[in-house]
mmCIF file of C-alpha atoms in Angstrom:
data_model
loop_
_atom_site.group_PDB
_atom_site.id
_atom_site.type_symbol
_atom_site.label_atom_id
_atom_site.label_comp_id
_atom_site.label_asym_id
_atom_site.label_seq_id
_atom_site.Cartn_x
_atom_site.Cartn_y
_atom_site.Cartn_z
ATOM 1 C CA MET A 1 2.169 17.232 -30.754
ATOM 2 C CA GLN A 2 0.685 13.961 -31.925
ATOM 3 C CA THR A 3 -0.568 11.069 -29.800
ATOM 4 C CA ILE A 4 1.251 7.808 -30.564
ATOM 5 C CA ALA A 5 -0.208 5.554 -27.899
ATOM 6 C CA GLU A 6 -2.301 5.803 -24.771
ATOM 7 C CA ILE A 7 -3.211 3.628 -21.801
ATOM 8 C CA ASN A 8 -5.581 4.029 -18.890
ATOM 9 C CA ILE A 9 -5.465 1.625 -15.965
ATOM 10 C CA CYS A 10 -7.489 1.967 -12.802
ATOM 11 C CA ASN A 11 -7.813 -0.564 -9.969
ATOM 12 C CA GLU A 12 -7.788 -3.290 -12.633
ATOM 13 C CA GLN A 13 -5.709 -5.868 -10.865
ATOM 14 C CA ASN A 14 -3.071 -6.167 -8.240
ATOM 15 C CA LEU A 15 0.015 -4.391 -9.638
ATOM 16 C CA THR A 16 2.236 -7.357 -8.822
ATOM 17 C CA ASP A 17 -0.056 -9.619 -10.869
ATOM 18 C CA LEU A 18 0.173 -7.156 -13.777
ATOM 19 C CA TYR A 19 3.967 -7.113 -13.406
ATOM 20 C CA ARG A 20 4.092 -10.912 -13.546
ATOM 21 C CA ARG A 21 1.892 -10.967 -16.647
ATOM 22 C CA TYR A 22 3.528 -8.148 -18.617
ATOM 23 C CA VAL A 23 7.146 -8.068 -17.388
ATOM 24 C CA GLY A 24 8.389 -10.754 -15.013
ATOM 25 C CA ASP A 25 12.119 -10.267 -15.543
ATOM 26 C CA TYR A 26 12.930 -7.070 -13.635
ATOM 27 C CA PRO A 27 13.401 -7.991 -9.936
ATOM 28 C CA LYS A 28 13.977 -4.348 -9.016
ATOM 29 C CA PHE A 29 10.209 -3.936 -9.376
ATOM 30 C CA PHE A 30 9.752 -5.545 -5.957
ATOM 31 C CA LYS A 31 11.932 -2.915 -4.307
ATOM 32 C CA MET A 32 10.010 0.031 -5.759
ATOM 33 C CA ASP A 33 7.401 2.027 -3.892
ATOM 34 C CA GLY A 34 3.783 1.897 -5.048
ATOM 35 C CA LEU A 35 3.968 5.011 -7.221
ATOM 36 C CA SER A 36 7.033 3.712 -9.058
ATOM 37 C CA LYS A 37 5.423 0.272 -9.466
ATOM 38 C CA LEU A 38 2.361 1.925 -10.971
ATOM 39 C CA GLY A 39 4.341 4.091 -13.399
ATOM 40 C CA PHE A 40 6.565 1.149 -14.289
ATOM 41 C CA VAL A 41 3.766 -1.338 -14.981
ATOM 42 C CA ALA A 42 1.666 1.189 -16.915
ATOM 43 C CA THR A 43 4.639 2.133 -19.107
ATOM 44 C CA GLU A 44 5.529 -1.508 -19.772
ATOM 45 C CA MET A 45 1.911 -2.235 -20.754
ATOM 46 C CA LEU A 46 1.769 0.841 -23.002
ATOM 47 C CA LEU A 47 4.980 -0.073 -24.819
ATOM 48 C CA LYS A 48 4.331 -3.820 -25.117
ATOM 49 C CA GLU A 49 0.722 -3.540 -26.259
ATOM 50 C CA ASN A 50 1.773 -1.070 -28.962
ATOM 51 C CA GLN A 51 5.149 -2.689 -29.745
ATOM 52 C CA LEU A 52 6.959 0.581 -29.117
ATOM 53 C CA LYS A 53 10.265 1.695 -27.620
ATOM 54 C CA LEU A 54 11.032 5.055 -26.074
ATOM 55 C CA GLU A 55 13.483 7.277 -27.959
ATOM 56 C CA GLU A 56 16.762 8.008 -26.210
ATOM 57 C CA ASN A 57 15.921 11.722 -25.794
ATOM 58 C CA CYS A 58 12.291 11.171 -24.768
ATOM 59 C CA CYS A 59 11.022 13.506 -22.022
ATOM 60 C CA ILE A 60 9.219 11.826 -19.140
ATOM 61 C CA ILE A 61 6.644 14.192 -17.672
ATOM 62 C CA PHE A 62 4.523 12.834 -14.859
ATOM 63 C CA GLY A 63 2.099 14.386 -12.419
ATOM 64 C CA GLY A 64 -0.522 13.531 -9.845
ATOM 65 C CA LYS A 65 -2.420 14.602 -6.769
ATOM 66 C CA GLN A 66 -0.967 12.159 -4.244
ATOM 67 C CA GLY A 67 2.731 12.075 -5.070
ATOM 68 C CA CYS A 68 4.443 9.376 -2.998
ATOM 69 C CA ILE A 69 2.396 9.929 0.167
ATOM 70 C CA SER A 70 1.734 6.186 0.481
ATOM 71 C CA ASN A 71 5.461 5.440 0.735
ATOM 72 C CA ASP A 72 6.038 8.500 2.957
ATOM 73 C CA LYS A 73 3.583 7.048 5.464
ATOM 74 C CA ASN A 74 5.313 3.670 5.335
ATOM 75 C CA PHE A 75 8.657 5.344 5.894
ATOM 76 C CA GLN A 76 7.281 7.305 8.836
ATOM 77 C CA THR A 77 6.312 4.063 10.576
ATOM 78 C CA THR A 78 9.995 3.083 10.614
ATOM 79 C CA ILE A 79 10.907 6.260 12.533
ATOM 80 C CA ASP A 80 10.318 5.292 16.118
ATOM 81 C CA LYS A 81 12.222 7.035 18.885
ATOM 82 C CA LYS A 82 12.360 3.884 21.017
ATOM 83 C CA ASN A 83 13.250 1.567 18.177
ATOM 84 C CA TYR A 84 14.982 3.856 15.713
ATOM 85 C CA PHE A 85 15.426 2.020 12.436
ATOM 86 C CA PRO A 86 14.346 4.316 9.569
ATOM 87 C CA SER A 87 14.463 2.204 6.440
ATOM 88 C CA PRO A 88 17.014 3.251 3.771
ATOM 89 C CA SER A 89 15.126 1.355 1.064
ATOM 90 C CA LEU A 90 11.899 3.235 1.873
ATOM 91 C CA PHE A 91 13.742 6.543 2.257
ATOM 92 C CA VAL A 92 15.048 6.453 -1.319
ATOM 93 C CA TYR A 93 11.455 6.505 -2.606
ATOM 94 C CA THR A 94 10.304 9.492 -0.533
ATOM 95 C CA LEU A 95 10.382 11.729 -3.613
ATOM 96 C CA PRO A 96 7.690 11.364 -6.289
ATOM 97 C CA ASN A 97 10.072 12.079 -9.171
ATOM 98 C CA ILE A 98 11.832 8.773 -8.470
ATOM 99 C CA VAL A 99 9.189 7.091 -10.638
ATOM 100 C CA THR A 100 10.427 9.030 -13.672
ATOM 101 C CA GLY A 101 14.014 8.058 -12.865
ATOM 102 C CA GLU A 102 13.040 4.383 -12.676
ATOM 103 C CA LEU A 103 11.435 4.656 -16.112
ATOM 104 C CA ALA A 104 14.496 6.402 -17.545
ATOM 105 C CA ILE A 105 16.769 3.650 -16.205
ATOM 106 C CA ARG A 106 14.543 0.850 -17.479
ATOM 107 C CA ASN A 107 14.150 2.352 -20.950
ATOM 108 C CA LYS A 108 17.646 3.853 -21.277
ATOM 109 C CA VAL A 109 16.191 7.323 -21.728
ATOM 110 C CA TYR A 110 18.404 10.390 -21.241
ATOM 111 C CA GLY A 111 15.850 13.168 -21.820
ATOM 112 C CA GLU A 112 14.423 15.459 -19.167
ATOM 113 C CA THR A 113 12.333 13.922 -16.413
ATOM 114 C CA MET A 114 9.970 15.695 -14.031
ATOM 115 C CA PHE A 115 7.055 15.139 -11.667
ATOM 116 C CA TYR A 116 4.455 17.798 -10.836
ATOM 117 C CA PHE A 117 1.862 17.945 -8.084
ATOM 118 C CA LEU A 118 -1.276 18.852 -10.023
ATOM 119 C CA GLU A 119 -5.030 18.861 -9.611
ATOM 120 C CA SER A 120 -5.928 17.866 -13.154
ATOM 121 C CA GLU A 121 -4.667 16.093 -16.236
ATOM 122 C CA GLU A 122 -5.385 19.204 -18.301
ATOM 123 C CA GLN A 123 -2.663 21.044 -16.396
ATOM 124 C CA LEU A 124 -0.222 18.227 -17.091
ATOM 125 C CA LEU A 125 -1.047 18.228 -20.797
ATOM 126 C CA LYS A 126 -0.393 21.988 -20.989
ATOM 127 C CA LEU A 127 2.964 21.535 -19.254
ATOM 128 C CA THR A 128 3.826 18.670 -21.597
ATOM 129 C CA GLU A 129 2.993 20.760 -24.650
ATOM 130 C CA LEU A 130 5.103 23.613 -23.299
ATOM 131 C CA THR A 131 8.023 21.271 -22.559
ATOM 132 C CA ILE A 132 7.950 19.738 -26.024
ATOM 133 C CA SER A 133 7.725 23.154 -27.700
ATOM 134 C CA LYS A 134 10.753 24.436 -25.782
ATOM 135 C CA ASN A 135 12.877 21.306 -26.198
ATOM 136 C CA HIS A 136 14.317 19.276 -29.005
ATOM 137 C CA CYS A 137 12.864 15.964 -27.845
ATOM 138 C CA LYS A 138 11.018 13.896 -30.421
ATOM 139 C CA GLN A 139 8.916 12.119 -27.847
ATOM 140 C CA ALA A 140 7.295 12.816 -24.498
ATOM 141 C CA LEU A 141 5.843 10.221 -22.168
ATOM 142 C CA CYS A 142 3.159 12.021 -20.203
ATOM 143 C CA GLY A 143 1.558 10.306 -17.208
ATOM 144 C CA PHE A 144 -1.028 11.318 -14.656
ATOM 145 C CA VAL A 145 -0.610 8.822 -11.836
ATOM 146 C CA ASP A 146 -2.121 8.411 -8.401
ATOM 147 C CA TYR A 147 -1.338 5.512 -6.096
ATOM 148 C CA ILE A 148 -3.223 4.791 -2.882
ATOM 149 C CA SER A 149 -2.651 1.036 -2.504
ATOM 150 C CA GLU A 150 -1.954 -2.135 -4.539
ATOM 151 C CA ASN A 151 -5.607 -2.314 -5.546
ATOM 152 C CA ASN A 152 -6.487 1.374 -5.506
ATOM 153 C CA TYR A 153 -4.673 3.372 -8.165
ATOM 154 C CA ARG A 154 -5.094 5.092 -11.488
ATOM 155 C CA ALA A 155 -2.718 5.893 -14.281
ATOM 156 C CA HIS A 156 -3.308 7.591 -17.604
ATOM 157 C CA LEU A 157 -0.271 7.586 -19.860
ATOM 158 C CA ILE A 158 0.059 9.149 -23.293
ATOM 159 C CA LEU A 159 3.074 8.903 -25.563
ATOM 160 C CA PHE A 160 3.402 12.006 -27.718
ATOM 161 C CA GLU A 161 5.558 12.635 -30.743
ATOM 162 C CA ASN A 162 6.679 16.083 -31.783
ATOM 163 C CA MET B 1 23.803 -23.160 12.439
ATOM 164 C CA GLU B 2 21.549 -24.472 9.665
ATOM 165 C CA ASN B 3 18.519 -22.980 11.417
ATOM 166 C CA LEU B 4 20.277 -19.636 11.648
ATOM 167 C CA LYS B 5 21.100 -19.677 7.925
ATOM 168 C CA GLN B 6 17.504 -20.518 7.057
ATOM 169 C CA GLN B 7 16.275 -17.722 9.335
ATOM 170 C CA LEU B 8 18.753 -15.300 7.769
ATOM 171 C CA LYS B 9 17.554 -16.126 4.261
ATOM 172 C CA GLU B 10 13.960 -15.445 5.279
ATOM 173 C CA GLN B 11 14.972 -12.176 6.960
ATOM 174 C CA ILE B 12 17.012 -11.062 3.924
ATOM 175 C CA ILE B 13 14.095 -11.742 1.569
ATOM 176 C CA SER B 14 11.755 -9.809 3.844
ATOM 177 C CA ALA B 15 14.080 -6.882 4.592
ATOM 178 C CA LEU B 16 15.152 -6.407 0.963
ATOM 179 C CA ASN B 17 11.724 -7.061 -0.626
ATOM 180 C CA LEU B 18 13.063 -9.914 -2.743
ATOM 181 C CA ASP B 19 9.505 -11.120 -3.211
ATOM 182 C CA ASP B 20 10.241 -13.298 -6.211
ATOM 183 C CA LEU B 21 12.752 -15.417 -4.291
ATOM 184 C CA GLN B 22 12.339 -18.346 -1.922
ATOM 185 C CA PRO B 23 14.888 -19.100 0.826
ATOM 186 C CA SER B 24 15.870 -22.217 -1.117
ATOM 187 C CA ASP B 25 16.921 -19.980 -4.052
ATOM 188 C CA ILE B 26 19.738 -18.508 -1.951
ATOM 189 C CA GLN B 27 22.795 -20.741 -1.669
ATOM 190 C CA ASP B 28 24.679 -20.611 1.631
ATOM 191 C CA ASP B 29 27.984 -19.658 0.025
ATOM 192 C CA ALA B 30 26.761 -17.710 -3.019
ATOM 193 C CA PRO B 31 27.878 -14.049 -3.143
ATOM 194 C CA LEU B 32 25.170 -11.656 -1.969
ATOM 195 C CA PHE B 33 26.613 -8.731 -3.933
ATOM 196 C CA GLY B 34 27.852 -8.594 -7.504
ATOM 197 C CA GLU B 35 27.150 -11.715 -9.514
ATOM 198 C CA GLY B 36 25.090 -13.393 -6.767
ATOM 199 C CA LEU B 37 21.830 -11.810 -5.653
ATOM 200 C CA GLY B 38 22.960 -8.531 -7.211
ATOM 201 C CA LEU B 39 22.352 -6.457 -4.111
ATOM 202 C CA ASP B 40 23.260 -2.751 -4.081
ATOM 203 C CA SER B 41 24.500 -0.153 -1.578
ATOM 204 C CA ILE B 42 21.009 0.534 -0.200
ATOM 205 C CA ASP B 43 20.624 -3.199 0.403
ATOM 206 C CA ALA B 44 23.920 -3.117 2.314
ATOM 207 C CA LEU B 45 22.456 -0.493 4.645
ATOM 208 C CA GLU B 46 19.379 -2.669 5.164
ATOM 209 C CA LEU B 47 21.606 -5.645 6.045
ATOM 210 C CA ILE B 48 23.532 -3.537 8.578
ATOM 211 C CA MET B 49 20.191 -2.588 10.136
ATOM 212 C CA LEU B 50 19.021 -6.194 10.071
ATOM 213 C CA LEU B 51 22.024 -7.267 12.154
ATOM 214 C CA ASP B 52 21.405 -4.426 14.604
ATOM 215 C CA LYS B 53 17.635 -4.861 14.865
ATOM 216 C CA GLN B 54 17.410 -8.663 14.882
ATOM 217 C CA TYR B 55 20.680 -9.660 16.541
ATOM 218 C CA GLY B 56 21.820 -6.594 18.471
ATOM 219 C CA ILE B 57 25.050 -6.410 16.504
ATOM 220 C CA LYS B 58 26.456 -3.018 15.556
ATOM 221 C CA ILE B 59 29.161 -2.960 12.919
ATOM 222 C CA ALA B 60 31.697 -0.435 14.149
ATOM 223 C CA ASP B 61 34.043 -0.580 11.176
ATOM 224 C CA PRO B 62 32.276 -0.259 7.792
ATOM 225 C CA LYS B 63 35.262 -1.965 6.151
ATOM 226 C CA GLU B 64 34.216 -5.164 7.905
ATOM 227 C CA GLY B 65 30.985 -5.198 5.889
ATOM 228 C CA LYS B 66 32.596 -6.540 2.740
ATOM 229 C CA HIS B 67 33.620 -9.719 4.558
ATOM 230 C CA ILE B 68 30.566 -10.047 6.828
ATOM 231 C CA PHE B 69 28.064 -9.718 3.974
ATOM 232 C CA ALA B 70 29.964 -11.863 1.493
ATOM 233 C CA SER B 71 27.396 -14.665 1.800
ATOM 234 C CA VAL B 72 24.761 -16.104 4.108
ATOM 235 C CA SER B 73 27.433 -18.372 5.597
ATOM 236 C CA THR B 74 29.752 -15.478 6.480
ATOM 237 C CA MET B 75 26.829 -13.564 8.001
ATOM 238 C CA ALA B 76 25.870 -16.582 10.098
ATOM 239 C CA ASP B 77 29.475 -17.041 11.259
ATOM 240 C CA TYR B 78 29.652 -13.383 12.295
ATOM 241 C CA ILE B 79 26.335 -13.549 14.142
ATOM 242 C CA MET B 80 27.418 -16.693 16.024
ATOM 243 C CA ALA B 81 30.614 -14.928 17.106
ATOM 244 C CA HIS B 82 29.069 -11.566 18.031
ATOM 245 C CA SER B 83 25.392 -12.019 18.834
ATOM 246 C CA ALA B 84 24.200 -10.079 21.874
ATOM 247 C CA LYS B 85 20.580 -11.336 21.798
#
């Protein structure tokens, strides 16, 4: 398992500002929850800065401590017994693995995708190594991502080649 | 009627998180789905809720949605005819 490219972003800038600088032509970004925005922007930066594309059978293996708790809390605020309007657009992001699906759609990737709740990046790296060794994928995009708010987040992404 | 259309555009942008759009970017008669704003089925649910929450209008027959949400103009017409608030 060889590292092809790596990126580490942490509270650098507002994610929307990063989106406007590095992408700008994918309006669906604005509908995503914070975790998906973070994974999306970090992946775009990783690929653009290294002039890379993901292989069609790339595995996308993400993990983190927080999952999509930020969006879950937002969704909960829309569940009010007196004024009952739970938001469908927030509901669809109440699973942390949605971020990997967004990346697969964006990059036309058909490999396995998964999201783990983990305490450390080391655990994620072991799982990535295991996944690559048991699969026939040439590439794996591994990302440890935690999103608290637009200006409080961290993402460490590594693109591996088998 | 013009005020209602302007208000609707602002509410659509807010409800659907179309943060890169201004109300002036949405034409009154442009299709909201398909080749227009490119909204999807989740957006349709949000629009149904918008009518309920903001205007007290419940859409009883889902088949009506295709006509009601064709454009901002058709939404405004429907609200004018059915508004309870």
